[in-house]
Short mmCIF file of C-alpha atoms in Angstrom, two decimals:
data_model
loop_
_atom_site.label_atom_id
_atom_site.label_comp_id
_atom_site.label_asym_id
_atom_site.label_seq_id
_atom_site.Cartn_x
_atom_site.Cartn_y
_atom_site.Cartn_z
CA UNK G 249 -20.02 94.21 135.82
CA UNK G 250 -22.21 97.10 134.63
CA UNK G 251 -25.01 95.96 132.31
CA UNK G 252 -23.53 97.94 129.41
CA UNK G 253 -22.20 94.86 127.60
CA UNK G 254 -23.72 91.59 126.48
CA UNK G 255 -21.99 88.63 128.17
CA UNK G 256 -22.22 84.83 128.10
CA UNK G 257 -24.96 85.10 130.73
CA UNK G 258 -27.21 86.47 127.96
CA UNK G 259 -27.00 83.55 125.49
CA UNK G 260 -27.64 79.80 125.20
CA UNK G 261 -24.80 78.34 123.13
CA UNK G 262 -25.92 74.68 123.00
CA UNK G 263 -25.62 73.40 119.44
CA UNK G 264 -24.44 76.82 118.23
CA UNK G 265 -21.29 77.53 116.22
CA UNK G 266 -19.45 80.07 118.38
CA UNK G 267 -16.78 82.16 116.68
CA UNK G 268 -14.55 83.02 119.65
CA UNK G 269 -11.90 85.74 119.13
CA UNK G 270 -9.02 85.05 121.50
CA UNK G 271 -5.49 86.36 122.00
CA UNK G 272 -3.08 83.51 121.20
CA UNK G 273 -0.15 85.86 120.48
CA UNK G 274 2.17 84.02 122.89
CA UNK G 275 5.99 84.03 123.01
CA UNK G 276 7.50 81.09 121.07
CA UNK G 277 10.97 79.60 120.84
CA UNK G 278 11.91 76.74 118.50
CA UNK G 279 8.24 76.00 117.85
CA UNK G 280 7.34 75.81 121.54
CA UNK G 281 5.26 78.18 123.66
CA UNK G 282 7.54 79.68 126.36
CA UNK G 283 4.85 81.55 128.34
CA UNK G 284 1.27 80.20 128.46
CA UNK G 285 -0.22 83.12 130.46
CA UNK G 286 -2.47 84.27 127.62
CA UNK G 287 -3.65 80.70 126.97
CA UNK G 288 -4.50 80.32 130.66
CA UNK G 289 -6.44 83.62 130.54
CA UNK G 290 -8.77 82.46 127.73
CA UNK G 291 -9.13 78.87 128.97
CA UNK G 292 -12.19 79.54 131.22
CA UNK G 293 -14.23 80.98 128.32
CA UNK G 294 -13.25 78.15 125.96
CA UNK G 295 -14.07 75.50 128.59
CA UNK G 296 -17.39 77.11 129.55
CA UNK G 297 -18.58 77.32 125.93
CA UNK G 298 -17.53 73.72 125.23
CA UNK G 299 -19.10 72.41 128.46
CA UNK G 300 -22.37 74.16 127.57
CA UNK G 301 -22.47 72.32 124.23
CA UNK G 302 -21.24 75.08 121.93
CA UNK G 303 -19.03 74.34 118.94
CA UNK G 304 -16.04 76.50 119.84
CA UNK G 305 -14.27 77.96 116.78
CA UNK G 306 -11.18 79.96 117.72
CA UNK G 307 -10.13 83.01 115.72
CA UNK G 308 -6.77 84.61 116.45
CA UNK G 309 -3.77 86.31 114.89
CA UNK G 310 -0.13 85.52 115.51
CA UNK G 311 2.77 87.89 114.85
CA UNK G 312 2.76 90.27 111.89
CA UNK G 313 2.90 88.01 108.83
CA UNK G 314 2.95 89.45 105.33
CA UNK G 315 0.77 86.78 103.75
CA UNK G 316 0.94 83.05 104.54
CA UNK G 317 4.06 82.16 106.54
CA UNK G 318 4.56 78.73 108.17
CA UNK G 319 6.68 80.38 110.91
CA UNK G 320 3.59 82.35 111.99
CA UNK G 321 1.20 79.37 111.99
CA UNK G 322 -1.09 78.86 114.97
CA UNK G 323 -0.78 75.05 114.77
CA UNK G 324 1.83 74.71 117.59
CA UNK G 325 -0.16 77.19 119.70
CA UNK G 326 -3.31 75.07 119.26
CA UNK G 327 -1.34 72.02 120.48
CA UNK G 328 -0.17 73.94 123.57
CA UNK G 329 -3.71 75.20 124.18
CA UNK G 330 -5.12 71.65 124.21
CA UNK G 331 -2.85 70.91 127.21
CA UNK G 332 -4.07 74.04 129.01
CA UNK G 333 -7.80 73.34 128.48
CA UNK G 334 -7.32 69.58 128.88
CA UNK G 335 -9.41 68.87 125.78
CA UNK G 336 -8.50 68.12 122.14
CA UNK G 337 -8.15 71.24 119.97
CA UNK G 338 -8.53 70.49 116.26
CA UNK G 339 -6.80 72.68 113.68
CA UNK G 340 -7.79 73.98 110.23
CA UNK G 341 -5.17 75.24 107.76
CA UNK G 342 -7.21 78.34 106.88
CA UNK G 343 -9.72 80.64 108.58
CA UNK G 344 -12.07 81.01 105.58
CA UNK G 345 -13.07 79.02 102.48
CA UNK G 346 -13.61 75.31 101.95
CA UNK G 347 -10.88 74.11 104.36
CA UNK G 348 -12.42 76.07 107.26
CA UNK G 349 -16.01 75.23 106.27
CA UNK G 350 -15.28 71.46 106.17
CA UNK G 351 -13.55 71.55 109.56
CA UNK G 352 -16.51 73.41 111.10
CA UNK G 353 -19.03 71.03 109.49
CA UNK G 354 -17.22 68.05 111.06
CA UNK G 355 -17.62 69.43 114.61
CA UNK G 356 -19.87 67.97 117.30
CA UNK G 357 -21.31 69.94 120.23
CA UNK G 358 -18.54 70.67 122.74
CA UNK G 359 -15.71 70.37 120.20
CA UNK G 360 -12.94 72.96 119.93
CA UNK G 361 -11.41 74.01 116.61
CA UNK G 362 -8.62 76.53 116.05
CA UNK G 363 -8.58 78.24 112.66
CA UNK G 364 -5.31 79.39 111.06
CA UNK G 365 -3.86 82.88 111.65
CA UNK G 366 -6.41 85.49 110.51
CA UNK G 367 -3.57 87.80 109.47
CA UNK G 368 -2.52 85.40 106.70
CA UNK G 369 -5.22 87.37 104.85
CA UNK G 370 -4.46 91.08 104.41
CA UNK G 371 -8.22 91.75 104.47
CA UNK G 372 -8.24 91.00 108.23
CA UNK G 373 -6.45 94.22 109.19
CA UNK G 374 -8.41 96.21 106.59
CA UNK G 375 -11.69 95.03 108.17
CA UNK G 376 -12.76 94.15 104.62
CA UNK G 377 -16.56 93.56 104.47
CA UNK G 378 -16.24 90.57 102.09
CA UNK G 379 -13.71 88.93 104.43
CA UNK G 380 -15.95 89.63 107.45
CA UNK G 381 -18.82 87.96 105.56
CA UNK G 382 -16.63 84.88 104.84
CA UNK G 383 -15.75 84.55 108.54
CA UNK G 384 -19.38 85.12 109.57
CA UNK G 385 -20.54 82.15 107.42
CA UNK G 386 -18.73 79.86 109.85
CA UNK G 387 -20.59 80.91 113.00
CA UNK G 388 -23.99 81.59 114.54
CA UNK G 389 -22.66 84.08 117.07
CA UNK G 390 -19.45 85.94 117.90
CA UNK G 391 -17.78 86.12 121.30
CA UNK G 392 -14.84 88.44 121.85
CA UNK G 393 -12.38 87.48 124.56
CA UNK G 394 -9.41 89.46 123.24
CA UNK G 395 -9.38 92.81 125.02
CA UNK G 396 -5.70 93.13 124.07
CA UNK G 397 -6.71 93.39 120.39
CA UNK G 398 -9.82 95.50 120.96
CA UNK G 399 -8.11 98.80 120.07
CA UNK G 400 -7.87 97.52 116.48
CA UNK G 401 -10.90 97.69 114.17
CA UNK G 402 -10.03 94.45 112.33
CA UNK G 403 -12.40 91.91 110.80
CA UNK G 404 -12.17 89.36 113.63
CA UNK G 405 -11.91 91.92 116.48
CA UNK G 406 -14.68 94.34 115.45
CA UNK G 407 -16.21 93.63 112.03
CA UNK G 408 -17.90 90.39 113.10
CA UNK G 409 -19.74 92.26 115.85
CA UNK G 410 -21.81 93.99 113.16
CA UNK G 411 -22.66 90.72 111.35
CA UNK G 412 -23.44 88.30 114.17
CA UNK G 413 -24.95 88.52 117.67
CA UNK G 414 -21.98 89.71 119.77
CA UNK G 415 -21.00 88.91 123.37
CA UNK G 416 -18.08 89.51 125.74
CA UNK G 417 -16.21 86.39 126.87
CA UNK G 418 -15.22 85.93 130.51
CA UNK G 419 -11.71 87.38 130.09
CA UNK G 420 -13.10 90.44 128.28
CA UNK G 421 -15.80 90.73 130.96
CA UNK G 422 -13.21 90.63 133.77
CA UNK G 423 -11.10 93.26 132.01
CA UNK G 424 -14.06 95.62 131.43
CA UNK G 425 -15.17 95.09 135.03
CA UNK G 426 -11.68 95.98 136.32
CA UNK G 427 -11.43 99.05 134.10
CA UNK G 428 -14.81 100.26 135.28
CA UNK G 429 -13.56 99.94 138.89
CA UNK G 430 -10.35 101.78 138.01
CA UNK G 431 -11.54 104.86 136.16
CA UNK G 432 -15.17 104.43 135.05
CA UNK G 433 -16.86 104.68 138.45
CA UNK G 434 -14.02 104.14 140.95
CA UNK G 435 -14.01 104.23 144.72
CA UNK G 436 -12.32 107.54 145.54
CA UNK G 437 -9.74 108.82 146.21
CA UNK G 438 -7.98 107.51 143.09
CA UNK G 439 -4.21 107.62 142.58
CA UNK G 440 -2.31 106.78 139.40
CA UNK G 441 1.35 105.75 139.25
CA UNK G 442 2.75 106.44 135.79
CA UNK G 443 6.34 105.61 134.98
CA UNK G 444 8.48 104.65 132.04
CA UNK G 445 11.19 106.28 130.02
CA UNK G 446 9.53 108.99 127.97
CA UNK G 447 6.85 111.64 128.36
CA UNK G 448 6.45 111.74 124.56
CA UNK G 449 4.77 108.29 124.52
CA UNK G 450 2.37 109.15 127.35
CA UNK G 451 1.22 112.76 126.75
CA UNK G 452 -2.39 111.71 125.95
CA UNK G 453 -2.39 109.40 128.97
CA UNK G 454 -1.20 112.09 131.40
CA UNK G 455 -3.61 114.70 129.99
CA UNK G 456 -6.56 112.33 130.47
CA UNK G 457 -5.55 111.08 133.92
CA UNK G 458 -5.13 114.51 135.53
CA UNK G 459 -8.86 115.06 134.92
CA UNK G 460 -9.82 111.65 136.40
CA UNK G 461 -7.60 111.00 139.43
CA UNK G 462 -6.96 112.76 142.73
CA UNK G 463 -3.19 112.28 142.68
CA UNK G 464 -0.69 111.35 139.98
CA UNK G 465 2.71 109.90 140.88
CA UNK G 466 5.19 110.40 138.01
CA UNK G 467 8.33 108.27 138.03
CA UNK G 468 10.93 106.77 135.71
CA UNK G 469 12.75 108.79 133.05
CA UNK G 470 9.50 110.75 132.55
CA UNK G 471 9.90 112.37 135.95
CA UNK G 472 13.23 113.90 134.87
CA UNK G 473 11.45 115.88 132.13
CA UNK G 474 9.03 117.30 134.73
CA UNK G 475 11.86 118.08 137.15
CA UNK G 476 13.80 119.81 134.35
CA UNK G 477 10.69 121.87 133.54
CA UNK G 478 10.72 123.04 137.18
CA UNK G 479 14.35 124.12 136.91
CA UNK G 480 15.98 121.09 138.55
CA UNK G 481 19.40 120.20 137.07
CA UNK G 482 19.16 116.48 136.18
CA UNK G 483 22.76 115.91 135.03
CA UNK G 484 23.15 113.29 132.32
CA UNK G 485 19.80 111.65 133.10
CA UNK G 486 17.39 110.62 130.37
CA UNK G 487 15.34 113.79 129.83
CA UNK G 488 13.22 115.15 126.98
CA UNK G 489 14.18 118.78 127.45
CA UNK G 490 12.21 119.84 124.37
CA UNK G 491 9.01 118.75 126.17
CA UNK G 492 9.44 121.13 129.12
CA UNK G 493 6.51 123.27 127.92
CA UNK G 494 4.33 120.14 127.61
CA UNK G 495 5.22 119.13 131.17
CA UNK G 496 4.30 122.62 132.42
CA UNK G 497 0.98 122.45 130.55
CA UNK G 498 0.16 119.06 132.13
CA UNK G 499 1.02 120.40 135.60
CA UNK G 500 -1.20 123.46 135.04
CA UNK G 501 -4.05 121.24 133.82
CA UNK G 502 -3.62 119.08 136.95
CA UNK G 503 -3.79 122.12 139.21
CA UNK G 504 -6.96 123.32 137.51
CA UNK G 505 -8.50 119.84 137.95
CA UNK G 506 -7.41 119.65 141.61
CA UNK G 507 -5.13 116.69 140.92
CA UNK G 508 -1.93 116.55 142.99
CA UNK G 509 1.20 115.80 140.94
CA UNK G 510 3.71 113.83 143.02
CA UNK G 511 7.27 114.00 141.67
CA UNK G 512 10.46 112.53 143.20
CA UNK G 513 11.98 114.58 146.04
CA UNK G 514 15.30 112.73 145.85
CA UNK G 515 16.99 110.33 143.44
CA UNK G 516 19.26 107.32 143.21
CA UNK G 517 22.12 108.38 140.95
CA UNK G 518 24.86 106.37 139.19
CA UNK G 519 27.52 107.27 136.66
CA UNK G 520 27.02 104.21 134.44
CA UNK G 521 23.83 102.67 133.08
CA UNK G 522 24.68 99.15 134.23
CA UNK G 523 23.52 96.61 136.79
CA UNK G 524 25.10 97.06 140.23
CA UNK G 525 26.85 100.28 139.15
CA UNK G 526 27.93 102.20 142.28
CA UNK G 527 25.08 104.52 143.22
CA UNK G 528 24.17 107.12 145.82
CA UNK G 529 20.99 108.92 146.89
CA UNK G 530 21.00 112.70 146.36
CA UNK G 531 18.55 115.49 147.08
CA UNK G 532 17.23 117.22 143.96
CA UNK G 533 19.39 120.29 144.63
CA UNK G 534 22.58 118.19 144.51
CA UNK G 535 22.35 115.93 141.45
CA UNK G 536 25.93 115.64 140.10
CA UNK G 537 26.39 117.17 136.63
CA UNK G 538 27.84 113.90 135.28
CA UNK G 539 25.39 111.61 137.15
CA UNK G 540 22.31 109.76 135.88
CA UNK G 541 19.06 109.41 137.84
CA UNK G 542 18.19 105.70 137.61
CA UNK G 543 15.61 105.36 140.40
CA UNK G 544 13.67 107.35 142.95
CA UNK G 545 15.45 107.91 146.28
CA UNK G 546 14.43 106.68 149.76
CA UNK G 547 12.45 109.83 150.65
CA UNK G 548 10.50 109.54 147.40
CA UNK G 549 9.64 105.90 148.23
CA UNK G 550 8.20 107.05 151.58
CA UNK G 551 6.19 109.69 149.72
CA UNK G 552 4.81 107.15 147.21
CA UNK G 553 3.82 104.83 150.09
CA UNK G 554 1.97 107.72 151.75
CA UNK G 555 0.13 108.47 148.50
CA UNK G 556 -0.89 104.80 148.21
CA UNK G 557 -2.06 104.86 151.85
CA UNK G 558 -4.32 107.84 151.07
CA UNK G 559 -5.95 106.09 148.10
CA UNK G 560 -8.91 103.72 147.78
CA UNK G 561 -8.12 102.90 144.12
CA UNK G 562 -4.75 102.63 142.38
CA UNK G 563 -4.12 102.54 138.62
CA UNK G 564 -0.53 101.70 137.66
CA UNK G 565 1.30 101.83 134.34
CA UNK G 566 5.09 101.88 134.11
CA UNK G 567 8.01 101.38 136.54
CA UNK G 568 9.37 104.30 138.59
CA UNK G 569 13.05 103.43 137.96
CA UNK G 570 15.29 101.34 135.70
CA UNK G 571 13.75 98.23 137.30
CA UNK G 572 15.47 95.79 134.91
CA UNK G 573 18.76 96.37 136.78
CA UNK G 574 19.55 96.05 140.46
CA UNK G 575 19.66 98.09 142.62
CA UNK G 576 17.56 100.45 140.46
CA UNK G 577 14.49 98.25 140.88
CA UNK G 578 14.24 99.24 144.54
CA UNK G 579 11.63 102.01 144.18
CA UNK G 580 9.35 100.02 141.88
CA UNK G 581 9.55 96.84 143.98
CA UNK G 582 8.93 98.73 147.25
CA UNK G 583 5.88 100.54 145.83
CA UNK G 584 4.52 97.31 144.30
CA UNK G 585 4.85 95.40 147.57
CA UNK G 586 3.27 98.24 149.54
CA UNK G 587 0.29 98.38 147.13
CA UNK G 588 -0.04 94.58 147.34
CA UNK G 589 -0.13 94.70 151.17
CA UNK G 590 -2.87 97.36 151.11
CA UNK G 591 -4.80 95.29 148.56
CA UNK G 592 -4.55 92.11 150.65
CA UNK G 593 -5.74 94.11 153.67
CA UNK G 594 -8.86 95.08 151.62
CA UNK G 595 -7.89 98.76 151.83
CA UNK G 596 -7.08 99.25 148.14
CA UNK G 597 -8.41 98.30 144.71
CA UNK G 598 -5.27 97.95 142.56
CA UNK G 599 -5.35 97.75 138.75
CA UNK G 600 -2.12 97.51 136.75
CA UNK G 601 -1.29 96.99 133.10
CA UNK G 602 1.35 97.28 130.39
CA UNK G 603 4.23 94.93 129.57
CA UNK G 604 6.91 96.55 131.76
CA UNK G 605 4.45 96.93 134.60
CA UNK G 606 3.50 93.24 134.55
CA UNK G 607 7.21 92.30 134.44
CA UNK G 608 7.94 94.61 137.40
CA UNK G 609 5.07 93.18 139.49
CA UNK G 610 6.25 89.64 138.71
CA UNK G 611 9.78 90.65 139.73
CA UNK G 612 8.42 91.98 143.01
CA UNK G 613 6.49 88.71 143.43
CA UNK G 614 3.14 90.46 143.90
CA UNK G 615 1.29 90.27 140.55
CA UNK G 616 -1.22 87.78 141.99
CA UNK G 617 -1.91 90.07 144.97
CA UNK G 618 -3.19 92.98 142.85
CA UNK G 619 -6.94 93.24 142.26
CA UNK G 620 -6.40 92.96 138.50
CA UNK G 621 -3.38 92.87 136.21
CA UNK G 622 -4.05 93.48 132.53
CA UNK G 623 -1.83 91.71 130.01
CA UNK G 624 -3.12 94.01 127.26
CA UNK G 625 -0.46 96.54 126.25
CA UNK G 626 -1.71 99.00 123.62
CA UNK G 627 -5.40 98.48 124.40
CA UNK G 628 -4.87 99.13 128.13
CA UNK G 629 -2.92 102.31 127.34
CA UNK G 630 -5.52 103.61 124.84
CA UNK G 631 -8.30 102.91 127.33
CA UNK G 632 -6.37 104.89 129.99
CA UNK G 633 -5.99 107.70 127.46
CA UNK G 634 -9.79 107.88 127.33
CA UNK G 635 -10.06 106.65 123.74
CA UNK G 636 -13.01 104.47 122.67
CA UNK G 637 -11.87 100.96 121.69
CA UNK G 638 -13.66 99.65 118.55
CA UNK G 639 -13.69 96.03 119.76
CA UNK G 640 -15.32 97.09 123.03
CA UNK G 641 -17.79 99.60 121.58
CA UNK G 642 -19.28 96.91 119.30
CA UNK G 643 -20.20 94.85 122.40
CA UNK G 644 -22.19 97.63 124.05
CA UNK G 645 -25.92 97.16 124.52
CA UNK G 646 -27.36 99.81 122.23
#
C-alpha cells in the first residue's frame, strides 16, 4: 500500500482505548443476521487489535433510525460478531455519556466492546463538534475500518479523525490498496466494464473513467441510451432518450482522451420482461420494434472477452444484462468467468464493486477469484467518480 495513509503498522495499541469504526450494517431477519460477510471483513482488524492488547471499542451505525429505535439496535449484531471473532463482545446501551463511559472503564486489555448505534443521536450525521468530543472522550486513538461509510462526513466516520490520532484498519487498508491498483497507479492497459440500468445515475462515473482508462465497455440498459444516440432503433428497450446528447458528449470526451468505447454489436431480445421468456439474438440493425433488449448477444460477449484479454487491469461496476433472470444473465456470467480465468492465470488485476456487481459475481461463482471485490456501494461509486471521500482524506499523512 502506498505510504499515503497511516495504518496499524504505525501504532502500538497495547493498553490503549481504540475507537474502531466498523461497518456492521448487515442484513437482518427476525432479529438474526442473514449474511455475515461484513462481519467477516472487519474480523481481522478487531482480532489483531485485541491480540495486541488494545481495548477495542466498536462504533457503527445500523439502518436509518430517527432517534432511538429498538428495532435498529446493534445488540443482536454484536452477538453475531462474537461468533465470527470467536471472542466475547460486550455491549453498551449508548455510544456516549455515562453508560458508555462505565462500559469502557470496565474493560481490560484485549477486551471487545460494541457501543449502541451511533445514529440514535442525530448529531452523528451532522458531524456535530460537541458529539465528536463526547465520542473522543472514550478513546485514545481512532481506527477507521469502514470504507463503505467513508463518503459520509459523519462524527464517527470523519470527525474523530480530527480529534484523535487516526489510522486505517486492515479492511480499509486492503480497500485503499485495491483502489490504488485499479485507478490510482494501475498496470496498463486498463479496461472498465460499466453496466446497470440507467445512464442518469452514472454520468459522473463515465465522465471520469473515460479520462482514466484505455477502453470502456458499456452494457446493461445504459448501453441502449448510447445505441439510441447513434441512431440505432432499440424497440421497447429501457432507454433514456432524453440523455442522447449526454451520451454523445461522453463519447466525444472518450475520443479526445483516446479511450475506446465498446458498445454491444448484437443483443438478446425478448418480448416480456420475465425469467425464461422466449428470446432471440438480433443484430443491431434488426431489433424488433416491439422487442426489449435484455442482454448482450453472443458476438458482443466475444468482443467483451477480447477487450478483457487486451487488458492488464479491469475495473467493473454493474451487470451487462438483466442478470437477475435467466437466460439474461448469460453475458454477465460469461464475462465474469472469463475475467476470473485471466485473474487466476496472473494475467489480469480485477477489481469489482457495487451491490449488483457483487451479486452477479457470486451468481457466476467467481467472486473469490477476482483480485478484490468491494462491498462498499456508494463509497466505491464516488471513488470511481473521482470524488474525494472525507473518511479517507482524514487518514492521509499530511
